[in-house]
Coordinates of C-alpha atoms in Angstrom, one line a residue:
M1 CA -28.9 4.3 34.0
L2 CA -26.1 6.9 34.2
A3 CA -28.1 9.4 32.2
K4 CA -31.2 8.8 34.4
E5 CA -29.3 9.5 37.6
R6 CA -27.1 12.2 36.0
K7 CA -23.8 10.6 37.1
D8 CA -20.6 10.9 35.1
W9 CA -18.6 7.7 34.2
P10 CA -15.6 8.2 36.6
T11 CA -17.9 8.8 39.6
H12 CA -19.9 5.7 38.6
V13 CA -16.7 3.6 38.4
V14 CA -15.6 4.7 41.9
A15 CA -19.0 3.9 43.4
L16 CA -19.1 0.5 41.6
K17 CA -15.6 -0.4 42.9
N18 CA -16.6 0.5 46.5
S19 CA -19.8 -1.6 46.2
L20 CA -18.3 -4.7 44.7
G21 CA -17.9 -6.4 48.0
K22 CA -21.5 -5.7 49.0
L23 CA -23.5 -6.1 45.7
P24 CA -23.9 -9.6 44.3
L25 CA -23.6 -8.2 40.7
T26 CA -24.0 -10.7 37.9
I27 CA -24.9 -10.3 34.2
G28 CA -28.4 -11.5 35.0
K29 CA -28.8 -9.0 37.8
V30 CA -27.8 -6.2 35.6
L31 CA -30.3 -7.1 33.0
E32 CA -33.1 -7.3 35.7
F33 CA -32.1 -3.7 36.6
V34 CA -32.4 -2.7 33.0
A35 CA -35.7 -4.4 32.6
K36 CA -37.1 -2.5 35.6
L37 CA -35.8 0.8 34.2
K38 CA -37.5 0.1 30.9
K39 CA -40.7 -1.0 32.7
M40 CA -40.7 -4.5 31.2
Q41 CA -42.8 -7.2 32.9
D42 CA -40.6 -10.1 31.8
V43 CA -36.9 -10.2 30.8
E44 CA -38.0 -12.7 28.0
D45 CA -39.3 -9.7 26.2
M46 CA -35.8 -8.2 25.9
T47 CA -33.4 -8.5 23.1
V48 CA -29.9 -7.7 24.3
I49 CA -26.6 -7.2 22.3
F50 CA -23.6 -7.3 24.5
C51 CA -20.3 -5.9 23.1
V52 CA -17.0 -6.9 24.5
D53 CA -14.1 -5.0 23.0
G54 CA -10.4 -6.0 22.8
L55 CA -10.4 -9.5 24.1
Q56 CA -6.8 -10.0 23.1
H57 CA -5.8 -7.5 25.8
V58 CA -7.0 -9.8 28.7
E59 CA -4.2 -10.6 31.0
N60 CA -4.0 -14.3 31.8
D61 CA -3.3 -13.9 35.6
D62 CA -4.8 -15.6 38.6
F63 CA -7.6 -13.0 38.9
C64 CA -8.9 -12.7 35.4
T65 CA -8.3 -15.0 32.4
L66 CA -9.7 -15.1 28.9
S67 CA -11.1 -18.6 29.5
R68 CA -12.8 -17.4 32.7
I69 CA -14.5 -14.4 30.8
V70 CA -15.7 -16.7 28.0
K71 CA -16.9 -19.3 30.5
A72 CA -19.0 -16.6 32.2
I73 CA -20.4 -15.5 28.9
C74 CA -21.3 -19.1 27.9
C75 CA -22.9 -19.9 31.3
F76 CA -25.1 -16.8 31.0
L77 CA -26.1 -17.7 27.4
N78 CA -27.0 -21.3 28.6
S79 CA -29.1 -20.2 31.6
S80 CA -30.7 -16.9 30.7
R81 CA -34.2 -16.4 29.4
V82 CA -33.1 -13.2 27.6
F83 CA -32.5 -13.4 23.8
T84 CA -28.8 -12.4 23.7
V85 CA -26.3 -11.8 21.0
W86 CA -22.7 -11.4 22.1
V87 CA -20.4 -9.4 19.8
C88 CA -16.7 -9.7 20.8
S89 CA -13.8 -8.0 19.0
A90 CA -10.2 -9.1 19.0
T91 CA -7.3 -8.3 16.6
A92 CA -5.8 -11.8 17.2
E93 CA -7.9 -14.9 16.7
R94 CA -5.9 -17.8 18.1
S95 CA -6.4 -17.1 21.8
V96 CA -10.1 -16.6 21.3
S97 CA -10.5 -19.7 19.1
E98 CA -8.7 -21.9 21.6
V99 CA -11.0 -20.9 24.4
L100 CA -14.1 -21.3 22.2
G101 CA -13.0 -24.7 20.9
K102 CA -15.1 -26.6 23.5
C103 CA -18.0 -24.2 23.3
T104 CA -21.3 -25.4 21.8
Q105 CA -22.8 -22.0 21.1
Q106 CA -23.2 -21.0 17.4
R107 CA -20.6 -18.4 16.4
V108 CA -19.6 -16.5 13.3
Y109 CA -16.2 -14.9 12.7
L110 CA -16.4 -11.6 10.8
L111 CA -13.4 -9.9 9.3
L112 CA -13.5 -6.2 9.5
P113 CA -13.4 -4.7 5.9
P114 CA -11.2 -1.7 5.2
L115 CA -13.0 1.6 5.8
R116 CA -13.9 3.8 2.8
G117 CA -11.5 6.6 3.6
H118 CA -13.1 9.0 1.1
E119 CA -16.4 8.7 3.0
I120 CA -14.7 9.7 6.3
I121 CA -12.3 12.4 5.0
T122 CA -13.5 14.5 2.0
P123 CA -10.3 15.3 0.0
K124 CA -10.1 18.8 -1.4
T125 CA -7.2 18.2 -3.8
E126 CA -5.7 15.3 -5.7
M127 CA -2.8 15.2 -3.2
E128 CA -5.2 14.8 -0.3
K129 CA -7.0 12.0 -2.2
Q130 CA -3.7 10.2 -2.6
L131 CA -2.9 10.6 1.1
V132 CA -6.3 9.2 2.1
D133 CA -5.7 6.2 -0.1
D134 CA -2.3 5.7 1.6
M135 CA -4.0 5.0 4.9
G136 CA -5.4 1.8 3.4
G137 CA -8.8 2.1 5.1
H138 CA -7.4 1.9 8.7
G139 CA -9.4 3.9 11.2
R140 CA -6.6 5.0 13.4
A141 CA -4.5 6.1 10.4
L142 CA -7.4 8.0 8.9
E143 CA -8.0 9.7 12.3
I144 CA -4.4 10.8 12.5
L145 CA -4.4 12.0 8.9
Q146 CA -7.5 14.1 9.5
E147 CA -6.0 15.7 12.5
V148 CA -2.8 16.5 10.6
L149 CA -4.7 18.0 7.6
E150 CA -6.9 20.1 9.9
K151 CA -3.7 21.5 11.6
H152 CA -2.2 22.5 8.3
R153 CA -5.5 23.9 6.9
K154 CA -5.4 26.6 9.6
V155 CA -2.5 28.0 7.7
A156 CA -2.8 27.2 4.0
L157 CA -2.8 23.5 3.2
A158 CA -2.2 24.0 -0.5
D159 CA 1.2 25.7 0.3
V160 CA 2.4 22.8 2.6
D161 CA 4.9 20.3 1.2
P162 CA 3.1 16.9 1.2
A163 CA 6.4 15.4 2.5
I164 CA 5.8 17.4 5.7
I165 CA 2.3 16.0 6.1
V166 CA 3.5 12.5 5.6
A167 CA 6.3 13.1 8.1
D168 CA 3.7 14.3 10.6
V169 CA 1.6 11.2 10.1
Y170 CA 4.6 9.0 10.4
R171 CA 5.5 10.6 13.7
E172 CA 2.0 10.4 15.1
L173 CA 1.6 6.8 14.1
E174 CA 4.9 5.9 15.9
N175 CA 4.0 8.0 19.0
R176 CA 0.4 6.8 19.4
C177 CA 0.4 3.3 18.0
N178 CA 3.9 2.2 18.9
I179 CA 4.0 0.2 15.7
F180 CA 7.8 -0.2 15.5
D181 CA 8.5 -0.1 19.3
T182 CA 7.9 -3.9 19.6
S183 CA 10.9 -6.2 19.9
F184 CA 9.8 -7.9 16.7
F185 CA 10.0 -4.8 14.5
S186 CA 13.2 -3.6 16.2
D187 CA 15.0 -6.3 14.3
P188 CA 15.5 -5.1 10.7
T189 CA 15.5 -8.6 9.3
N190 CA 12.0 -9.1 10.6
C191 CA 10.9 -5.9 8.9
Q192 CA 12.4 -7.2 5.6
E193 CA 10.6 -10.5 6.0
V194 CA 7.2 -8.9 6.5
L195 CA 7.9 -6.4 3.6
T196 CA 8.9 -9.2 1.2
G197 CA 6.0 -11.3 2.3
I198 CA 3.6 -8.5 1.4
L199 CA 5.2 -7.7 -1.9
S200 CA 5.5 -11.3 -3.0
R201 CA 1.9 -12.0 -2.0
R202 CA 3.0 -15.2 -0.3
K203 CA 0.4 -17.3 1.3
Y204 CA 0.7 -18.0 5.1
Y205 CA -1.1 -20.3 7.5
Q206 CA -2.8 -18.2 10.1
F207 CA -0.7 -19.6 13.0
E208 CA 2.5 -19.9 11.1
L209 CA 5.6 -18.4 12.7
I210 CA 7.1 -15.4 11.0
G211 CA 10.4 -13.6 11.6
Q212 CA 13.9 -14.7 12.8
H213 CA 14.0 -16.6 16.0
T214 CA 10.7 -15.3 17.3
N215 CA 7.4 -16.7 18.6
M216 CA 5.5 -14.3 16.4
T217 CA 2.7 -15.8 14.5
V218 CA 0.9 -14.3 11.5
D219 CA -2.3 -14.2 13.6
W220 CA -0.6 -12.2 16.4
L221 CA 1.1 -10.0 13.9
Q222 CA -2.3 -8.5 13.2
N223 CA -2.5 -7.5 16.9
I224 CA 0.4 -5.0 16.4
G225 CA -1.8 -3.1 14.0
F226 CA -2.1 -2.0 10.4
I227 CA -1.2 -5.4 8.9
R228 CA -4.1 -7.5 7.7
Y229 CA -4.4 -11.2 7.1
T230 CA -6.7 -11.5 4.1
P231 CA -9.3 -14.2 3.4
D232 CA -7.0 -15.6 0.7
K233 CA -4.3 -16.1 3.3
R234 CA -2.0 -13.2 2.4
L235 CA -0.6 -10.2 4.3
E236 CA -1.4 -6.7 3.3
C237 CA -0.7 -3.2 4.7
P238 CA -1.4 0.4 3.6
F239 CA 1.2 2.3 1.6
I240 CA 2.3 4.4 4.5
I241 CA 3.2 1.4 6.6
L242 CA 5.0 -0.1 3.6
M243 CA 7.2 3.0 3.5
M244 CA 7.9 2.7 7.2
L245 CA 8.9 -0.9 6.8
M246 CA 11.3 0.1 4.0
K247 CA 12.9 2.6 6.3
S248 CA 13.5 -0.1 8.8
I249 CA 15.0 -2.9 6.7
P250 CA 18.7 -3.8 6.9
K251 CA 21.2 -1.5 5.2
K252 CA 24.8 -1.8 4.3
P253 CA 27.4 0.9 5.1
G254 CA 26.8 3.8 2.7
D255 CA 23.3 2.8 1.7
E256 CA 20.8 5.7 1.5
D257 CA 17.7 6.0 3.6
Y258 CA 15.1 4.1 1.6
A259 CA 12.3 6.5 2.8
D260 CA 14.4 9.5 2.0
N261 CA 13.1 12.8 0.5
Q262 CA 13.8 11.6 -3.1
I263 CA 11.6 8.5 -2.6
K264 CA 8.9 10.5 -0.8
R265 CA 9.0 13.0 -3.7
L266 CA 8.6 10.3 -6.3
A267 CA 5.9 8.6 -4.2
L268 CA 3.9 11.7 -3.7
G269 CA 4.3 13.4 -7.0
W270 CA 2.6 12.5 -10.2
Q271 CA 4.7 10.5 -12.7
P272 CA 4.2 9.4 -16.3
F273 CA 3.2 5.7 -16.2
E274 CA 6.6 4.4 -17.5
Q275 CA 8.4 6.4 -14.7
F276 CA 6.0 5.1 -12.1
V277 CA 6.5 1.5 -13.2
A278 CA 10.3 2.1 -13.0
F279 CA 9.9 3.5 -9.5
H280 CA 7.8 0.5 -8.5
R281 CA 10.5 -1.8 -9.9
R282 CA 13.1 0.1 -7.9
V283 CA 11.1 -0.4 -4.6
K284 CA 11.2 -4.1 -5.2
S285 CA 14.9 -4.1 -5.8
I286 CA 15.2 -2.4 -2.4
A287 CA 12.9 -4.8 -0.6
F288 CA 14.5 -7.9 -2.0
S289 CA 18.1 -6.7 -2.0
G290 CA 20.3 -9.7 -1.0
Y291 CA 17.2 -11.8 -0.7
P292 CA 16.9 -14.4 -3.5
V293 CA 13.4 -15.0 -4.5
L294 CA 11.4 -16.9 -7.2
L295 CA 10.9 -14.7 -10.3
S296 CA 7.2 -15.5 -10.1
A297 CA 7.1 -14.2 -6.5
F298 CA 9.2 -11.2 -7.4
H299 CA 6.6 -10.2 -10.0
A300 CA 3.7 -11.5 -7.9
G301 CA 0.3 -10.7 -9.2
A302 CA 1.4 -10.9 -12.9
R303 CA 0.4 -13.9 -14.9
F304 CA 3.5 -15.7 -16.2
G305 CA 4.4 -18.6 -18.5
A306 CA 6.9 -21.2 -17.3
T307 CA 9.6 -19.8 -15.1
D308 CA 11.2 -23.1 -14.3
R309 CA 11.6 -22.3 -10.6
L310 CA 13.9 -19.4 -11.7
L311 CA 15.4 -17.4 -8.8
I312 CA 16.2 -13.7 -9.3
H313 CA 19.0 -12.1 -7.2
E314 CA 18.9 -8.4 -6.6
E315 CA 22.4 -7.8 -5.3
V316 CA 22.0 -4.0 -4.6
P317 CA 19.1 -1.5 -4.6
R318 CA 18.7 0.0 -8.0
T319 CA 18.6 3.6 -9.2
V320 CA 16.2 4.7 -11.9
V321 CA 17.9 6.4 -14.9
K322 CA 16.5 7.9 -18.1
A323 CA 18.3 7.1 -21.4
V324 CA 19.2 10.0 -23.7
S325 CA 18.6 8.1 -26.9
Q326 CA 16.3 5.3 -28.0
L327 CA 18.0 2.0 -27.2
E328 CA 17.8 -1.7 -28.1
T329 CA 16.5 -3.7 -25.1
K330 CA 17.3 -7.2 -26.2
S331 CA 20.2 -8.8 -24.4
G332 CA 23.4 -9.4 -26.3
S333 CA 23.9 -5.8 -27.5
K334 CA 27.6 -4.9 -27.9
D335 CA 27.8 -2.0 -25.5
S336 CA 26.6 -2.1 -21.9
L337 CA 27.5 1.5 -21.3
I338 CA 24.6 3.9 -21.9
R339 CA 24.2 7.7 -21.7
T340 CA 21.6 9.0 -19.3
E341 CA 20.0 12.4 -18.7
H342 CA 21.1 13.1 -15.1
H343 CA 23.5 10.3 -14.2
G344 CA 26.1 10.5 -16.9
S345 CA 27.2 7.2 -18.5
V346 CA 26.1 4.1 -16.6
D347 CA 27.1 0.5 -17.1
I348 CA 24.0 -1.7 -16.9
S349 CA 26.1 -4.9 -16.4
T350 CA 26.6 -3.8 -12.8
M351 CA 22.9 -4.6 -12.3
S352 CA 22.4 -1.5 -10.2
T353 CA 20.0 0.5 -12.5
V354 CA 16.5 0.5 -13.9
V355 CA 16.7 2.2 -17.3
V356 CA 13.7 4.1 -18.7
N357 CA 14.2 4.1 -22.5
A358 CA 14.0 7.4 -24.4
D359 CA 10.4 8.4 -25.4
H360 CA 8.8 6.7 -28.4
A361 CA 11.5 4.0 -28.5
A362 CA 10.6 1.1 -30.8
A363 CA 11.8 -1.5 -28.2
G364 CA 10.9 -1.9 -24.5
D365 CA 10.0 1.0 -22.3
I366 CA 12.0 -0.2 -19.3
F367 CA 14.9 -2.6 -19.1
M368 CA 17.7 -3.7 -16.8
R369 CA 20.3 -6.5 -16.6
V370 CA 19.3 -9.2 -14.1
H371 CA 21.0 -12.2 -12.4
L372 CA 18.9 -15.4 -12.5
T373 CA 19.7 -18.9 -11.3
D374 CA 18.2 -22.1 -12.7
G375 CA 19.4 -24.8 -10.4
N376 CA 23.2 -24.6 -10.6
R377 CA 23.2 -22.5 -13.8
Q378 CA 23.9 -18.8 -13.5
I379 CA 22.1 -16.6 -16.1
H380 CA 22.7 -12.9 -16.9
S381 CA 20.0 -11.6 -19.1
N382 CA 17.7 -8.6 -19.7
E383 CA 14.4 -8.0 -17.9
V384 CA 12.2 -5.8 -20.2
I385 CA 8.9 -4.2 -19.2
Q386 CA 6.6 -2.8 -21.9
C387 CA 3.9 -0.3 -20.8
K388 CA 0.9 0.0 -23.1
F389 CA -2.1 2.3 -22.7
T390 CA -4.6 1.1 -25.3
E391 CA -7.5 2.9 -26.7
R392 CA -10.8 2.8 -24.8
N393 CA -12.5 -0.7 -25.2
Q394 CA -9.5 -2.1 -27.2
K395 CA -8.7 -5.6 -26.0
I396 CA -5.4 -7.4 -26.1
D397 CA -5.0 -10.7 -28.1
R398 CA -2.1 -13.1 -28.6
A399 CA -1.0 -11.3 -31.8
Y400 CA -0.7 -7.9 -30.1
Y401 CA 1.3 -9.5 -27.2
E402 CA 3.6 -11.3 -29.5
K403 CA 4.3 -8.2 -31.6
E404 CA 5.4 -6.3 -28.4
R405 CA 7.4 -9.2 -27.1
T406 CA 9.3 -9.8 -30.4
K407 CA 10.6 -6.3 -30.7
A408 CA 11.7 -6.1 -27.0
V409 CA 13.4 -9.3 -26.0
N410 CA 15.5 -12.3 -27.1
N411 CA 13.5 -15.6 -27.1
A412 CA 16.3 -17.6 -25.5
S413 CA 17.0 -15.8 -22.3
D414 CA 15.3 -12.5 -21.6
V415 CA 12.4 -11.9 -19.2
F416 CA 9.4 -10.0 -20.7
L417 CA 6.5 -8.3 -18.9
L418 CA 3.7 -6.4 -20.7
I419 CA 1.7 -4.1 -18.5
A420 CA -1.5 -2.8 -20.0
P421 CA -4.7 -2.0 -18.1
S422 CA -7.0 -3.6 -20.7
D423 CA -9.1 -6.7 -21.0
L424 CA -7.9 -9.7 -23.0
V425 CA -9.9 -10.9 -26.0
E426 CA -9.5 -14.4 -24.4
P427 CA -6.8 -15.9 -22.2
F428 CA -3.8 -17.3 -24.1
D429 CA -0.8 -19.3 -23.1
L430 CA 2.5 -17.4 -22.4
R431 CA 6.0 -18.3 -23.5
K432 CA 8.7 -19.2 -21.0
R433 CA 9.8 -16.3 -18.8
C434 CA 7.0 -14.1 -20.3
G435 CA 4.3 -12.4 -18.2
I436 CA 1.4 -10.0 -18.5
V437 CA -0.4 -7.6 -16.2
S438 CA -3.7 -6.9 -17.8
K439 CA -6.8 -5.3 -16.2
A440 CA -7.5 -8.5 -14.4
E441 CA -4.1 -8.6 -12.7
F442 CA -3.6 -4.8 -12.2
N443 CA -4.6 -4.5 -8.6
D444 CA -2.9 -7.7 -7.4
Y445 CA 0.4 -6.7 -9.2
F446 CA 0.7 -3.2 -7.8
G447 CA -0.9 -3.9 -4.4
P448 CA -0.4 -0.9 -2.1
F449 CA 0.8 1.1 -5.1
A450 CA -2.4 0.4 -7.2
S451 CA -4.1 3.8 -6.5
R452 CA -0.8 5.5 -7.7
A453 CA -0.7 3.3 -10.8
Y454 CA -4.3 4.4 -11.7
R455 CA -3.5 8.0 -10.9
S456 CA -0.4 7.9 -13.1
L457 CA -2.5 6.5 -16.0
F458 CA -5.8 8.4 -15.7
E459 CA -5.4 11.4 -13.3
A460 CA -2.6 13.6 -14.6
P461 CA -2.6 17.0 -12.9
D462 CA -4.2 19.9 -14.7
I463 CA -1.9 22.8 -15.6
N464 CA -4.7 25.3 -14.9
N465 CA -5.9 23.8 -11.6
A466 CA -3.0 21.9 -9.9
S467 CA -1.5 23.5 -6.8
Y468 CA 2.1 24.7 -6.6
Q469 CA 3.0 21.7 -4.5
E470 CA 1.5 19.2 -6.9
L471 CA 3.3 20.9 -9.8
R472 CA 6.7 21.1 -8.1
L473 CA 6.7 17.4 -7.2
I474 CA 6.5 16.4 -10.9
E475 CA 9.8 15.0 -12.0
G476 CA 11.4 17.5 -14.4
V477 CA 9.2 20.5 -13.3
G478 CA 10.6 21.6 -9.9
D479 CA 10.1 24.8 -7.8
A480 CA 11.0 27.5 -10.4
I481 CA 8.9 26.2 -13.3
A482 CA 6.0 25.5 -10.9
A483 CA 6.1 29.1 -9.6
K484 CA 6.2 30.3 -13.2
I485 CA 3.2 28.3 -14.2
I486 CA 1.2 29.7 -11.2
A487 CA 2.2 33.3 -12.1
K488 CA 1.3 33.0 -15.8
R489 CA -2.0 31.3 -15.3
N490 CA -3.0 33.8 -12.6
R491 CA -2.8 36.5 -15.2
K492 CA -4.7 34.4 -17.8
R493 CA -5.6 30.7 -17.9
F494 CA -3.8 28.6 -20.5
S495 CA -6.1 27.9 -23.4
S496 CA -4.2 24.8 -24.5
H497 CA -0.9 22.9 -24.1
D498 CA 0.6 24.9 -27.0
D499 CA -0.5 28.2 -25.3
A500 CA 1.1 27.1 -22.0
I501 CA 4.4 26.0 -23.6
E502 CA 4.6 29.2 -25.8
R503 CA 4.1 31.4 -22.7
L504 CA 6.5 29.5 -20.5
F505 CA 9.4 28.5 -22.6
K506 CA 11.6 30.1 -25.3
N507 CA 12.6 26.6 -26.5
R508 CA 9.3 24.9 -27.2
K509 CA 11.1 21.5 -27.7
C510 CA 12.8 21.5 -24.3
K511 CA 12.3 18.5 -22.0
T512 CA 10.0 20.2 -19.5
A513 CA 7.7 21.2 -22.4
D514 CA 7.4 17.5 -23.2
I515 CA 6.5 16.8 -19.6
L516 CA 3.7 19.5 -19.6
R517 CA 2.2 18.0 -22.7
E518 CA 1.5 14.8 -20.7
L519 CA -0.6 16.9 -18.2
N520 CA -4.2 17.9 -18.6
C521 CA -5.2 21.4 -19.6
S522 CA -8.8 22.5 -19.0
P523 CA -9.2 26.0 -20.5
K524 CA -12.3 26.9 -18.5
A525 CA -12.5 27.1 -14.7
G526 CA -14.4 24.3 -13.0
Q527 CA -13.6 21.7 -15.7

């Protein structure tokens, strides 16, 4: 009607408000007007879809209540001759369900699936692809990311530090969506409870209370935005919100900012899979610091044997360190003091580190000392993680698993976890305190980190094609080597890994040379 009369919306609203006292407007009357405009003889010939958006925002005052609106809708459906479908949206279900409880109309609840971010924003680089994944399919987050990317593309997006892009998205999310301006999220303990609930994959009842001394329900938590309640009764959020929650959890005096530049660098830059898994383990130590949790919940998503209701206690957030030499990972070794590449000598008995073993170690890839409790019994043992990337189509059987377990841990006390993105020949029982993350458990175990895990395994940057920013963020490369790579390849593309290392380094056995060997190298442009 507006288009027909060439009126803009604000003018129409003013005219409508002035006429409300004079016009007996009802839903039926409006449909009669529409039928006349469409030159229909009978309203029974019409099919109407009514859309009502944001029902959770209705103020329950004397003038307008949710029950009054729903009652008007139901009265119309019962009396009208028009075939009508009402589509109502709400981010919280309880208030709508309570009103519809006495309603006889057939209704269907539809959960909005995550948007396919790559169909909305076309990433031009691997870094942009990762940033799109970080938005978790949330429309508002994708909208903000697109605006931020377009702003930086006006200069030169490839030259912009991804941490700046992430900071811009953080700021816009906070300014526009007011995610953490609520009284609920202003309490750091509530932020930690939501964070641990997501990471532990805990199941919630929809109307269960969450948080400390609040009336917040899981259902209403969705209304704040960016946190979903899944069909299998768990909470999930995109990676970018996970990092914002980490920034807001309780800290002791002297604790670092858990969303600091170092973590952003590690989160944004490509890492070898063992380093990525160690980073993921560090994030869990931050989230659960001072928060005893079942071992099975701490490693939620993995398939475990008997854990006997074991609790794990992460006393302090851990730091990731890299061992200088290949180390034994079974508990009970004589010396708990180990030499590391950048952190000097560290004592693993303080339970403040995640140790990445030296390359090609015969024992486990990642290990740490952990504090467990079994009832009243206190246990100090090693937790060992073994990362295996098997050949294409190779499946894992019990013999393969036992071989890796035997060389990594003590049977009596240690915790063992094998992570390998492969299928199993057939399911097999696991020993006490032993777990596995196979292809079937991969997404559940890594959750918001899953796209990073796949990227770490299968999408290493290409020496000949990666941008300066992608190269400099790789641990062990840095600004100077990244600039040198760009300069050398601009003169002539690297024909192979050996060619790149020979042209870049005098010492072909240096640590950075080993890192570059883990990257891809396509000798021809466009590959």
